Amino acid sequence: MLRTALRNVLAHKARLMMTALAVLLGVAFVAGTLIFSDTVGEAVKNASAKNLKDVAVSVQAISASDGPMPEPGEKRATALDNKLADRIRALPGVQSVRTSVTGSATLADTNNQPIGNGWQNRATNYQPGKDGKDSRYPLVLGRGPAADDEIALAETTAKAAGVAIGDTIRFATDGPVLKKRLVGVVASDDPQVTAGGSLALFDTATAQKLYLHPGQFDELIVTATPGTDQQALTAKVRELLPKKRAEATSGSELAAQQSRMIAEQNSTMSKTLLTFAGIALFVGVFIIANTFTMLISQRSREIALLRAVGASRRQVVRSVLAEAGLLGLISSVVGFALGTGIAVGLRAVLNANGAGFPDGPLVISPTAVLSALGVGVVVTVLAAWLPSRKAAKIAPVEALSSVEAPPALRSLVVRNIIGSVITGLGVAVMLWVSTLRSGDDLPIAMLGSMLTLIGVIVLAPLLSRPLVSLAGRVTTRLFGIGGKLAKENALRNPRRTAATGSALMIGLTLITGMTVVGHSAQLGMDKMAANGLTADYQIKTSTYVGLDPRLSKKVAEVPGVEAVAPLRGTGFTAKGGFGYIRGTDLSQIDKVTHLTFRQGSLDAVRAGGIAVSQTVAKQHGWRAGDTVSVGFNDKKQTRLKVAAVYADNEVLGESFADVSLLDPHLTQVKNDELLVKAAGGGSPALVKDIRRALGDSPLLKVQTRDDLRKETAGQIDTVVNMVYGLLAMAVIIAVVGVVNTLAMSVFERTREIGMLRAIGLARSGIKQMVRLESVVISLFGAVLGMGVGIFLAWAGGKMVGSSFPTYEMVLPWGRLGLFLLIALVVGVLAALWPARRAARLNMLEAIGSQ
């Protein structure tokens, strides 16, 4: 029986090639994901380990949580100083102590645009040893900074800024623009820098001047003499530290922490990619099962003969499963090789787009090899299990039949009942999901979506009849007898049609659902901006460090500026619940945002008290005129008057009041943002004037309403496009399934096609018949998938809308039409080879075939 399985694989190479391709693509996705994850994880881990190479103990400063925050322009203070560093140096086993100052610096390129990525824009001190060089930052060009007006940059940072040795570098830390001369370029393997951040280096005195007080440090890095026990040394260092002002961590503990963090980051990315790999393999299951069902149908006489000469049912099952296992193994090996190439290509593409993964060798772990090969073989064998059971039921007497009769179709009653129950359960869960109001209920929504999708797949043969019949009416009207034959062929075996259409349906369900939710979210963001914000510009910092309140006056003095409203805020507690209140200039706020009051007025708020949103008022049972007890984050309790209730406003959030009410409760008075209304509606020239008035700092972001919309829409588009790319694999596999089904169908109908040719149907008619059958099956899968996708988007969107007031489901008719067009094209392309093969059959040989 094993030899029989081998012979069948070799005898049906062309028929099994498409099935092998489906397995191959799915395994390639799994292998590529695992190899990519292992490679990037190992590279990041090695880069992190290199940074910790000589670290025996790290002593880090702890900010005092109960002390006052530094005022704007004031530097923070730490307990790490030269005296503490000298005491640690005197400990037995200490080889050296490196003093480190760290901060953030946003640099401008030659076009005065900020470079880097927000909080990843690092700055630190260059600390040369006896040889005049800093071992942590090897020099590539020039020398290290040694004076107040000098700076060095990482090689990637200098390249991004477009600067060279001797150029003047413009940058900002937390306020005004500073300028220094570039004297050196260094190499850095810091993952934070290679992943899109920037690195600036100053001499120690300059770094302390920028970020700390003279003689103070953020970290003391202790290097031990050979043979010193790290844990024991760490304990000795801890004894010297001021309590609650500094902490010591051993190098091994730091390495373990970094390993855990890297593992968590890789785990999230891997799970996401493997989810889509699972979808691709799930689609492949339909194709594999379909193929083996058709192959067994074609080999029914052969299997019956084997049964007649003594083969048991168990041997027949084993033979089919062995055939599937061999096919799965061969496909998996080729798929793994392709997956290795995908991993290399994915890393290169992401790095080209700014991902900044560290360099490192390709990592192919035994786990990746065994997982990918095991998944491919197991999926193929499981998909072939039901067809193998069907093969075992073929009676030996069928070998004696001289007539090639089509296999009897089994009843769909049991399948329809099971499908109806699963679909009903899934729909019920999704209807319940539409009433939920928390993002924490996402697992329930995913369960409901999965049940609905599985139920529709089980019901697909039943659903295929009305949908294919409807499509058949169109093809019959447009193409005559060819269209009618295509319809009849698609309806002849509803199980096969359903399995083929379901493969395409799964991909289009997910794509349609994501498209509808993404499109609706974009429109909701637009509506939010239009309803709440009437200002022409929003000003904030790229690192969210806040804006000096004195900058509001400078912006207001710019010619062409009509109004400026600052926004800053703090948390509060009331009736055991948490809230957030924003402080603003009440004389300007109504000029930069649209306010609709349900109770009270803005004048009442100006007279003293707070305004609360309609949602907050309903939640706490507050009305205008009430006096409420509120506890601010500074632990001070006070009683405030609710002066007004306004319609929910995204700009002002839950509540607002005058800045004079909030400022006494803020540990640091800084504005989160400024809202600016221009007299003439704004212009590029006004933006330049505003930036110039604020010192043209690269920290500043001056954004129009359109900029804000595009920023949010860009994030949504990125997610949707990524999903499109990942689901494309499932659609490709579905196309392979259509080709496979048509090819098998042509083989089964060889005699029938010969008869059609004999009674006068031209070759072009045969091609048209096969093409139309392909189109009908593809459109069936597309319509079913899009219908399910829209339903899931509606139910899931209801849950999203609970925390997104302006969200409203809107169907993107243009994209939905494009999906239908793609399904039509898929049907035409998938039929090219089977249609050509059918048209080239010899008429007489086809009629005489058995």
XYZ file of C-alpha atoms in Angstrom, residues 471-732:
262
model
C -25.481 34.478 -11.168
C -26.434 31.799 -13.717
C -29.429 33.817 -14.856
C -27.107 36.696 -15.689
C -24.585 34.475 -17.514
C -27.384 32.722 -19.419
C -28.903 36.008 -20.522
C -25.536 37.440 -21.566
C -23.794 34.359 -22.985
C -26.559 31.951 -23.902
C -25.874 28.216 -23.794
C -22.317 28.700 -22.497
C -23.619 30.638 -19.490
C -26.334 28.047 -18.805
C -23.843 25.157 -18.914
C -21.532 27.053 -16.573
C -24.379 27.447 -14.078
C -25.331 23.766 -14.280
C -21.715 22.670 -13.850
C -21.317 24.880 -10.746
C -24.558 23.488 -9.263
C -23.713 19.867 -10.125
C -21.593 19.352 -7.023
C -22.548 21.956 -4.384
C -20.004 20.595 -1.888
C -17.145 21.173 -4.310
C -18.436 24.590 -5.369
C -18.860 25.573 -1.716
C -15.374 24.381 -0.741
C -13.798 26.279 -3.643
C -15.830 29.441 -2.997
C -15.220 29.260 0.764
C -11.470 29.535 0.262
C -11.967 32.916 -1.432
C -14.742 33.844 0.995
C -12.484 33.680 4.073
C -9.972 36.172 2.675
C -12.638 38.585 1.437
C -14.556 38.391 4.738
C -11.535 39.638 6.649
C -10.527 42.192 4.009
C -14.062 43.583 3.743
C -14.497 43.765 7.518
C -11.200 45.637 7.986
C -11.972 47.968 5.075
C -15.408 48.927 6.390
C -14.156 49.503 9.957
C -11.101 51.462 8.734
C -13.132 53.622 6.355
C -15.761 54.335 9.011
C -13.065 55.198 11.576
C -11.462 57.667 9.149
C -14.772 59.401 8.544
C -15.367 59.440 12.307
C -12.021 61.175 12.819
C -12.917 63.752 10.176
C -16.264 64.368 11.839
C -14.576 64.675 15.232
C -12.183 67.319 13.919
C -14.985 69.206 12.162
C -17.347 69.116 15.156
C -14.942 69.999 17.934
C -12.054 72.026 16.556
C -12.535 75.387 14.859
C -8.952 76.539 15.399
C -6.713 76.699 12.342
C -3.600 75.351 14.079
C -2.624 73.093 16.948
C 0.836 73.612 18.477
C 2.533 71.002 20.656
C 5.914 69.325 21.068
C 6.929 66.104 19.327
C 8.207 64.647 22.635
C 5.182 65.746 24.711
C 7.383 67.615 27.205
C 4.907 70.481 27.256
C 5.085 74.153 26.317
C 6.203 77.062 28.473
C 3.039 79.108 29.286
C 4.932 82.274 28.284
C 4.877 81.093 24.664
C 1.125 81.781 24.421
C 1.762 85.528 24.526
C 4.426 85.289 21.818
C 2.031 83.462 19.485
C -0.764 85.962 20.195
C 1.543 88.819 19.142
C 2.159 87.322 15.674
C 0.364 89.439 13.003
C -2.565 87.480 11.579
C -3.315 85.530 14.786
C -6.830 86.211 16.058
C -6.974 84.026 19.177
C -4.775 81.664 21.216
C -6.170 79.232 23.781
C -3.793 77.140 25.916
C -4.784 73.697 27.166
C -3.286 71.983 30.186
C -4.830 69.477 32.559
C -4.756 67.259 35.612
C -6.640 64.310 37.064
C -9.284 64.352 39.767
C -11.501 62.010 41.751
C -15.188 62.488 42.436
C -17.643 60.025 43.989
C -14.963 57.346 43.832
C -14.494 57.743 40.072
C -11.561 59.180 38.155
C -11.743 62.080 35.717
C -9.625 64.622 33.859
C -10.109 68.367 33.811
C -8.543 70.796 31.335
C -7.549 74.364 32.092
C -7.769 77.034 29.415
C -8.197 80.750 28.777
C -11.968 81.220 29.020
C -11.823 84.487 27.084
C -10.440 82.660 24.035
C -11.734 79.077 24.151
C -15.013 79.713 22.302
C -13.011 81.075 19.339
C -11.048 77.857 18.792
C -13.650 75.158 19.471
C -17.344 74.665 18.921
C -19.205 74.641 22.246
C -22.888 73.794 22.721
C -24.187 74.230 26.267
C -27.074 72.072 27.536
C -27.205 73.853 30.898
C -25.577 77.076 32.037
C -23.250 79.130 29.839
C -19.645 80.074 29.266
C -20.240 83.316 31.160
C -21.295 81.247 34.174
C -18.014 79.310 33.970
C -16.079 82.597 33.732
C -17.795 83.720 36.915
C -16.239 80.754 38.718
C -16.644 76.972 38.692
C -16.240 74.219 36.138
C -18.053 73.017 33.022
C -18.617 69.284 32.578
C -19.515 67.250 29.516
C -22.987 65.790 29.083
C -21.628 62.251 29.553
C -19.837 63.088 32.821
C -22.883 64.985 34.138
C -25.087 61.968 33.441
C -22.562 59.582 34.972
C -22.352 61.499 38.282
C -25.894 62.919 38.297
C -24.634 66.511 38.213
C -26.616 69.551 37.076
C -25.666 73.192 36.574
C -25.655 74.901 39.960
C -24.577 71.804 41.940
C -21.583 71.998 44.256
C -19.345 68.915 44.190
C -16.412 67.665 46.220
C -13.334 67.003 44.063
C -9.902 65.609 44.962
C -7.018 66.666 42.687
C -3.836 64.695 42.009
C -1.938 66.841 44.508
C -4.081 65.207 47.254
C -5.925 68.475 47.948
C -9.695 68.283 48.379
C -11.890 71.191 47.310
C -15.516 71.995 46.546
C -16.353 73.290 43.069
C -19.498 74.652 41.505
C -20.795 73.001 38.324
C -21.430 76.160 36.306
C -22.417 74.548 32.997
C -23.025 71.279 31.140
C -21.929 71.097 27.482
C -22.393 68.629 24.626
C -19.490 66.153 24.408
C -16.477 67.861 22.855
C -13.293 66.013 21.881
C -11.111 69.106 22.282
C -12.090 69.806 25.889
C -12.862 66.263 26.950
C -14.650 65.534 30.219
C -14.521 68.965 31.874
C -12.788 72.333 31.765
C -12.224 75.465 33.807
C -10.044 78.561 33.851
C -6.282 77.967 34.198
C -6.312 79.939 37.450
C -8.397 77.160 39.039
C -6.020 74.370 37.933
C -2.571 75.926 38.300
C -2.388 75.682 42.132
C -2.888 71.915 41.796
C -0.240 71.325 39.092
C 3.247 70.152 40.057
C 4.560 71.666 36.818
C 2.767 74.433 34.944
C 3.132 73.606 31.265
C 0.665 73.655 28.410
C -0.093 70.419 26.623
C -0.972 72.343 23.455
C -1.975 75.696 22.033
C -4.999 76.180 19.781
C -4.585 79.063 17.357
C -7.263 80.845 15.310
C -5.987 82.841 12.333
C -7.713 86.043 11.198
C -7.614 85.115 7.519
C -7.985 81.359 7.788
C -4.252 80.647 7.947
C -1.469 80.368 5.397
C 1.999 78.761 5.017
C 3.524 82.203 5.650
C 1.697 82.452 8.989
C 3.003 79.020 10.017
C 6.555 80.231 9.375
C 5.882 83.402 11.382
C 4.530 81.371 14.313
C 7.511 79.028 14.267
C 9.875 81.998 14.068
C 8.173 83.622 17.069
C 8.696 80.399 19.032
C 12.377 80.198 18.149
C 11.884 77.797 15.229
C 12.531 74.866 17.548
C 12.585 71.396 15.935
C 10.586 70.223 18.973
C 7.515 72.141 17.841
C 4.703 70.679 15.733
C 2.460 73.306 14.138
C -0.360 71.311 12.539
C -3.439 72.336 10.592
C -6.744 70.512 10.952
C -5.953 68.690 7.732
C -2.564 67.646 9.134
C -4.260 66.228 12.218
C -6.757 64.327 10.089
C -4.031 62.911 7.844
C -1.930 61.912 10.853
C -4.776 59.840 12.277
C -5.935 58.576 8.882
C -2.343 57.600 8.072
C -2.212 55.346 11.144
C -5.487 53.672 10.172
C -4.352 53.300 6.541
C -1.097 51.708 7.681
C -2.933 49.052 9.699
C -5.455 48.352 6.915
C -2.745 48.146 4.236
C -0.697 45.798 6.400
C -3.750 43.553 6.759
C -4.276 43.684 2.983
C -0.706 42.544 2.417
C -0.920 39.710 4.925
C -4.301 38.484 3.676
C -3.110 38.575 0.064
C -1.501 35.177 0.732
C -4.895 33.699 1.592
C -6.416 35.145 -1.587
C -3.572 33.741 -3.710
